[in-house]
CSV table of C-alpha atoms in Angstrom, one decimal:
chain,number,residue,atom,x,y,z
A,1,UNK,CA,6.7,14.1,-53.3
A,2,UNK,CA,9.6,12.8,-51.4
A,3,UNK,CA,9.7,15.5,-48.8
A,4,UNK,CA,5.7,15.3,-48.5
A,5,UNK,CA,6.0,11.3,-47.9
A,6,UNK,CA,8.9,12.0,-45.3
A,7,UNK,CA,6.7,14.5,-43.4
A,8,UNK,CA,3.9,12.1,-43.6
A,9,UNK,CA,6.0,9.3,-42.0
A,10,UNK,CA,7.3,11.6,-39.6
A,11,UNK,CA,3.9,12.5,-38.6
A,12,UNK,CA,2.6,9.2,-38.4
A,13,UNK,CA,5.6,8.2,-36.1
A,14,UNK,CA,4.8,11.0,-33.8
A,15,UNK,CA,1.2,10.0,-33.3
A,16,UNK,CA,2.0,6.4,-32.8
A,17,UNK,CA,4.8,7.4,-30.0
A,18,UNK,CA,2.0,9.6,-28.5
A,19,UNK,CA,-0.6,7.3,-28.5
A,20,UNK,CA,1.7,4.7,-26.8
A,21,UNK,CA,2.9,7.3,-24.2
A,22,UNK,CA,-0.9,8.3,-23.4
A,23,UNK,CA,-1.8,4.4,-23.1
A,24,UNK,CA,1.2,3.5,-21.3
A,25,UNK,CA,0.5,6.4,-18.7
A,26,UNK,CA,-3.3,5.5,-18.6
A,27,UNK,CA,-1.7,1.9,-17.7
A,28,UNK,CA,0.5,3.0,-15.0
A,29,UNK,CA,-2.2,5.3,-13.2
A,30,UNK,CA,-4.7,2.1,-13.6
A,31,UNK,CA,-2.0,-0.2,-11.9
A,32,UNK,CA,-1.1,1.9,-9.2
A,33,UNK,CA,-3.5,4.6,-8.1
A,34,UNK,CA,-5.1,2.5,-5.4
A,35,UNK,CA,-1.7,1.6,-3.7
A,36,UNK,CA,0.2,4.6,-3.8
A,37,UNK,CA,0.0,8.2,-3.3
A,38,UNK,CA,-0.8,10.3,-6.4
A,39,UNK,CA,2.7,12.1,-6.3
A,40,UNK,CA,4.1,8.6,-6.9
A,41,UNK,CA,1.9,7.5,-9.7
A,42,UNK,CA,3.1,10.8,-11.3
A,43,UNK,CA,6.6,10.2,-10.9
A,44,UNK,CA,5.8,6.6,-12.4
A,45,UNK,CA,4.0,8.1,-15.6
A,46,UNK,CA,7.1,10.5,-15.8
A,47,UNK,CA,9.6,7.9,-15.7
A,48,UNK,CA,8.0,4.5,-16.4
A,49,UNK,CA,11.6,3.1,-16.3
A,50,UNK,CA,11.6,3.5,-12.3
A,51,UNK,CA,9.9,0.1,-12.2
A,52,UNK,CA,9.6,-3.1,-14.1
A,53,UNK,CA,6.6,-4.9,-15.4
A,54,UNK,CA,6.2,-8.4,-13.9
A,55,UNK,CA,7.8,-9.7,-10.6
A,56,UNK,CA,11.6,-8.7,-9.5
A,57,UNK,CA,13.4,-9.2,-6.5
A,58,UNK,CA,13.4,-6.0,-4.4
A,59,UNK,CA,14.7,-5.3,-0.9
A,60,UNK,CA,11.3,-4.3,1.0
A,61,UNK,CA,10.4,-3.4,4.4
A,62,UNK,CA,6.8,-4.9,4.9
A,63,UNK,CA,4.1,-3.7,7.6
A,64,UNK,CA,1.0,-5.6,8.9
A,65,UNK,CA,-1.4,-4.5,11.2
A,66,UNK,CA,-4.3,-5.8,12.7
A,67,UNK,CA,-7.4,-4.7,15.1
A,68,UNK,CA,-7.3,-6.5,18.4
A,69,UNK,CA,-10.5,-8.5,19.5
A,70,UNK,CA,-12.4,-6.6,16.5
A,71,UNK,CA,-14.3,-9.8,15.5
A,72,UNK,CA,-15.9,-10.3,18.9
A,73,UNK,CA,-16.3,-6.3,18.7
A,74,UNK,CA,-18.0,-6.6,15.3
A,75,UNK,CA,-20.8,-9.1,16.5
A,76,UNK,CA,-21.9,-6.9,18.8
A,77,UNK,CA,-22.4,-3.9,16.4
A,78,UNK,CA,-25.0,-3.4,13.4
A,79,UNK,CA,-23.5,-4.0,10.1
A,80,UNK,CA,-23.3,-0.5,9.3
A,81,UNK,CA,-21.6,0.7,12.6
A,82,UNK,CA,-19.0,-2.1,11.6
A,83,UNK,CA,-18.4,-0.6,8.3
A,84,UNK,CA,-18.1,3.2,9.6
A,85,UNK,CA,-15.7,1.9,12.1
A,86,UNK,CA,-13.7,0.1,9.3
A,87,UNK,CA,-13.9,2.9,7.1
A,88,UNK,CA,-12.6,5.5,9.4
A,89,UNK,CA,-9.5,3.1,10.4
A,90,UNK,CA,-8.6,2.3,6.7
A,91,UNK,CA,-8.6,5.8,5.8
A,92,UNK,CA,-6.6,7.0,8.7
A,93,UNK,CA,-4.0,4.3,8.0
A,94,UNK,CA,-3.7,4.9,4.4
A,95,UNK,CA,-3.5,8.5,4.5
A,96,UNK,CA,-0.3,7.8,7.1
A,97,UNK,CA,1.2,4.9,5.1
A,98,UNK,CA,1.0,7.2,1.9
A,99,UNK,CA,2.6,10.2,3.8
A,100,UNK,CA,5.5,8.1,4.6
A,101,UNK,CA,5.9,6.9,0.9
A,102,UNK,CA,4.5,3.3,1.5
A,103,UNK,CA,2.4,1.1,-0.6
A,104,UNK,CA,-0.8,-0.4,0.3
A,105,UNK,CA,-1.0,-3.6,-0.8
A,106,UNK,CA,-4.4,-4.8,0.3
A,107,UNK,CA,-7.0,-5.1,3.2
A,108,UNK,CA,-7.3,-8.4,4.6
A,109,UNK,CA,-10.5,-8.5,7.1
A,110,UNK,CA,-9.8,-5.8,9.6
A,111,UNK,CA,-5.9,-6.2,8.7
A,112,UNK,CA,-3.8,-3.9,6.4
A,113,UNK,CA,-0.5,-5.4,4.5
A,114,UNK,CA,1.8,-2.3,3.2
A,115,UNK,CA,5.3,-2.3,2.2
A,116,UNK,CA,8.0,0.2,1.4
A,117,UNK,CA,10.5,-0.4,-1.5
A,118,UNK,CA,8.3,-0.6,-4.3
A,119,UNK,CA,7.1,0.6,-6.9
A,120,UNK,CA,9.9,3.2,-6.3
A,121,UNK,CA,13.2,1.8,-4.9
A,122,UNK,CA,14.2,3.7,-1.4
A,123,UNK,CA,17.3,3.3,0.9
A,124,UNK,CA,15.5,4.2,4.1
A,125,UNK,CA,12.6,2.0,3.6
A,126,UNK,CA,12.6,0.7,7.4
A,127,UNK,CA,13.0,4.3,8.7
A,128,UNK,CA,9.7,5.4,6.8
A,129,UNK,CA,7.9,2.1,7.8
A,130,UNK,CA,8.8,2.7,11.4
A,131,UNK,CA,8.1,6.5,11.3
A,132,UNK,CA,4.6,5.7,9.8
A,133,UNK,CA,3.6,2.9,12.6
A,134,UNK,CA,4.7,5.7,15.3
A,135,UNK,CA,2.6,8.0,13.8
A,136,UNK,CA,-0.1,5.5,13.2
A,137,UNK,CA,-0.1,4.5,17.0
A,138,UNK,CA,-0.2,8.4,18.1
A,139,UNK,CA,-3.2,9.2,15.6
A,140,UNK,CA,-5.0,6.0,16.9
A,141,UNK,CA,-5.0,7.2,20.2
A,142,UNK,CA,-6.7,10.3,19.1
A,143,UNK,CA,-9.2,8.3,17.5
A,144,UNK,CA,-10.1,6.4,20.5
A,145,UNK,CA,-10.2,9.4,22.3
A,146,UNK,CA,-13.0,10.5,20.1
A,147,UNK,CA,-14.5,7.1,20.5
A,148,UNK,CA,-14.7,7.5,24.0
A,149,UNK,CA,-16.0,11.0,24.1
A,150,UNK,CA,-18.8,9.3,21.9
A,151,UNK,CA,-19.3,6.7,24.6
A,152,UNK,CA,-17.8,3.9,22.2
A,153,UNK,CA,-15.1,1.4,23.4
A,154,UNK,CA,-11.7,2.1,22.6
A,155,UNK,CA,-10.1,-0.3,19.8
A,156,UNK,CA,-6.8,-1.7,20.2
A,157,UNK,CA,-4.3,-2.6,17.3
A,158,UNK,CA,-1.1,-4.1,16.3
A,159,UNK,CA,1.6,-3.6,14.1
A,160,UNK,CA,4.6,-5.9,12.9
A,161,UNK,CA,7.3,-4.9,10.7
A,162,UNK,CA,10.1,-6.8,8.9
A,163,UNK,CA,12.5,-5.9,6.2
A,164,UNK,CA,13.9,-8.5,3.7
A,165,UNK,CA,13.8,-9.7,0.1
A,166,UNK,CA,10.6,-10.2,-1.6
A,167,UNK,CA,9.2,-10.7,-5.0
A,168,UNK,CA,7.2,-7.8,-6.0
A,169,UNK,CA,4.8,-7.1,-9.2
A,170,UNK,CA,1.4,-7.6,-11.0
A,171,UNK,CA,0.2,-11.0,-10.0
A,172,UNK,CA,-3.0,-12.9,-10.2
A,173,UNK,CA,-5.1,-14.6,-13.3
A,174,UNK,CA,-6.5,-13.4,-16.6
A,175,UNK,CA,-9.7,-12.7,-14.6
A,176,UNK,CA,-7.9,-10.4,-11.4
A,177,UNK,CA,-4.5,-9.2,-10.9
A,178,UNK,CA,-2.9,-6.9,-8.2
A,179,UNK,CA,0.6,-5.6,-7.4
A,180,UNK,CA,1.8,-7.3,-4.3
A,181,UNK,CA,4.8,-8.8,-2.7
A,182,UNK,CA,5.3,-12.5,-1.6
A,183,UNK,CA,8.2,-14.2,-0.1
A,184,UNK,CA,9.6,-15.6,2.8
A,185,UNK,CA,9.9,-11.8,4.3
A,186,UNK,CA,6.2,-11.3,3.7
A,187,UNK,CA,5.6,-14.4,5.8
A,188,UNK,CA,7.9,-13.2,8.7
A,189,UNK,CA,6.6,-10.1,8.9
A,190,UNK,CA,2.8,-11.6,9.3
A,191,UNK,CA,4.1,-13.9,11.9
A,192,UNK,CA,5.9,-10.8,13.7
A,193,UNK,CA,2.4,-8.8,13.9
A,194,UNK,CA,0.8,-12.1,15.3
A,195,UNK,CA,3.7,-12.6,17.7
A,196,UNK,CA,2.7,-9.0,18.7
A,197,UNK,CA,-0.4,-10.3,20.2
A,198,UNK,CA,1.1,-12.9,22.2
A,199,UNK,CA,3.3,-10.2,24.0
A,200,UNK,CA,0.7,-7.8,24.2
A,201,UNK,CA,2.2,-5.3,22.2
A,202,UNK,CA,1.4,-2.4,19.9
A,203,UNK,CA,4.6,-2.7,18.0
A,204,UNK,CA,6.9,-5.2,17.2
A,205,UNK,CA,9.9,-4.7,15.0
A,206,UNK,CA,11.7,-7.8,13.3
A,207,UNK,CA,15.6,-8.0,13.3
């Protein structure tokens, strides 16, 4: 009887641990699938200790992008054409950011906020962000060549990059949460992108 009870208790513990692990994996996928590439999600599922639930201070590299004069251009386009342009733009940008191990935080109108250094830490976040920016500009020129061949006007874009400490984690309300970064570094990166417009630059990198 004792052996049977012990085996039953052991089995119950194993089942409980299995259910917990499965639920934890589902929660991690639900949290990060929309932000990072699949291989990063898989790594987080295998090693959940690599990130911390809730907010934490991290050294990040932030990227903000914006389409120049897009609002004026969108006013001249039918809604479906505007959506088509943005969809192609967001798909192109997201693929490049993910290729360079970045996290796509959010789309803000026609702008994108992305960062490197979370949920997985990386020592070369600035290098990865700059490499992503250079490929973005290269691919963006190819996108504009296709637009010209279709008789469509080219689209200009701006990128601002800055590194620094920020608070990163799952934030929001009981109605809606998002994995994001906040802090002075985030504000600086946004202002650097805005400053690129004043200087007529496609890419401006902070100190």
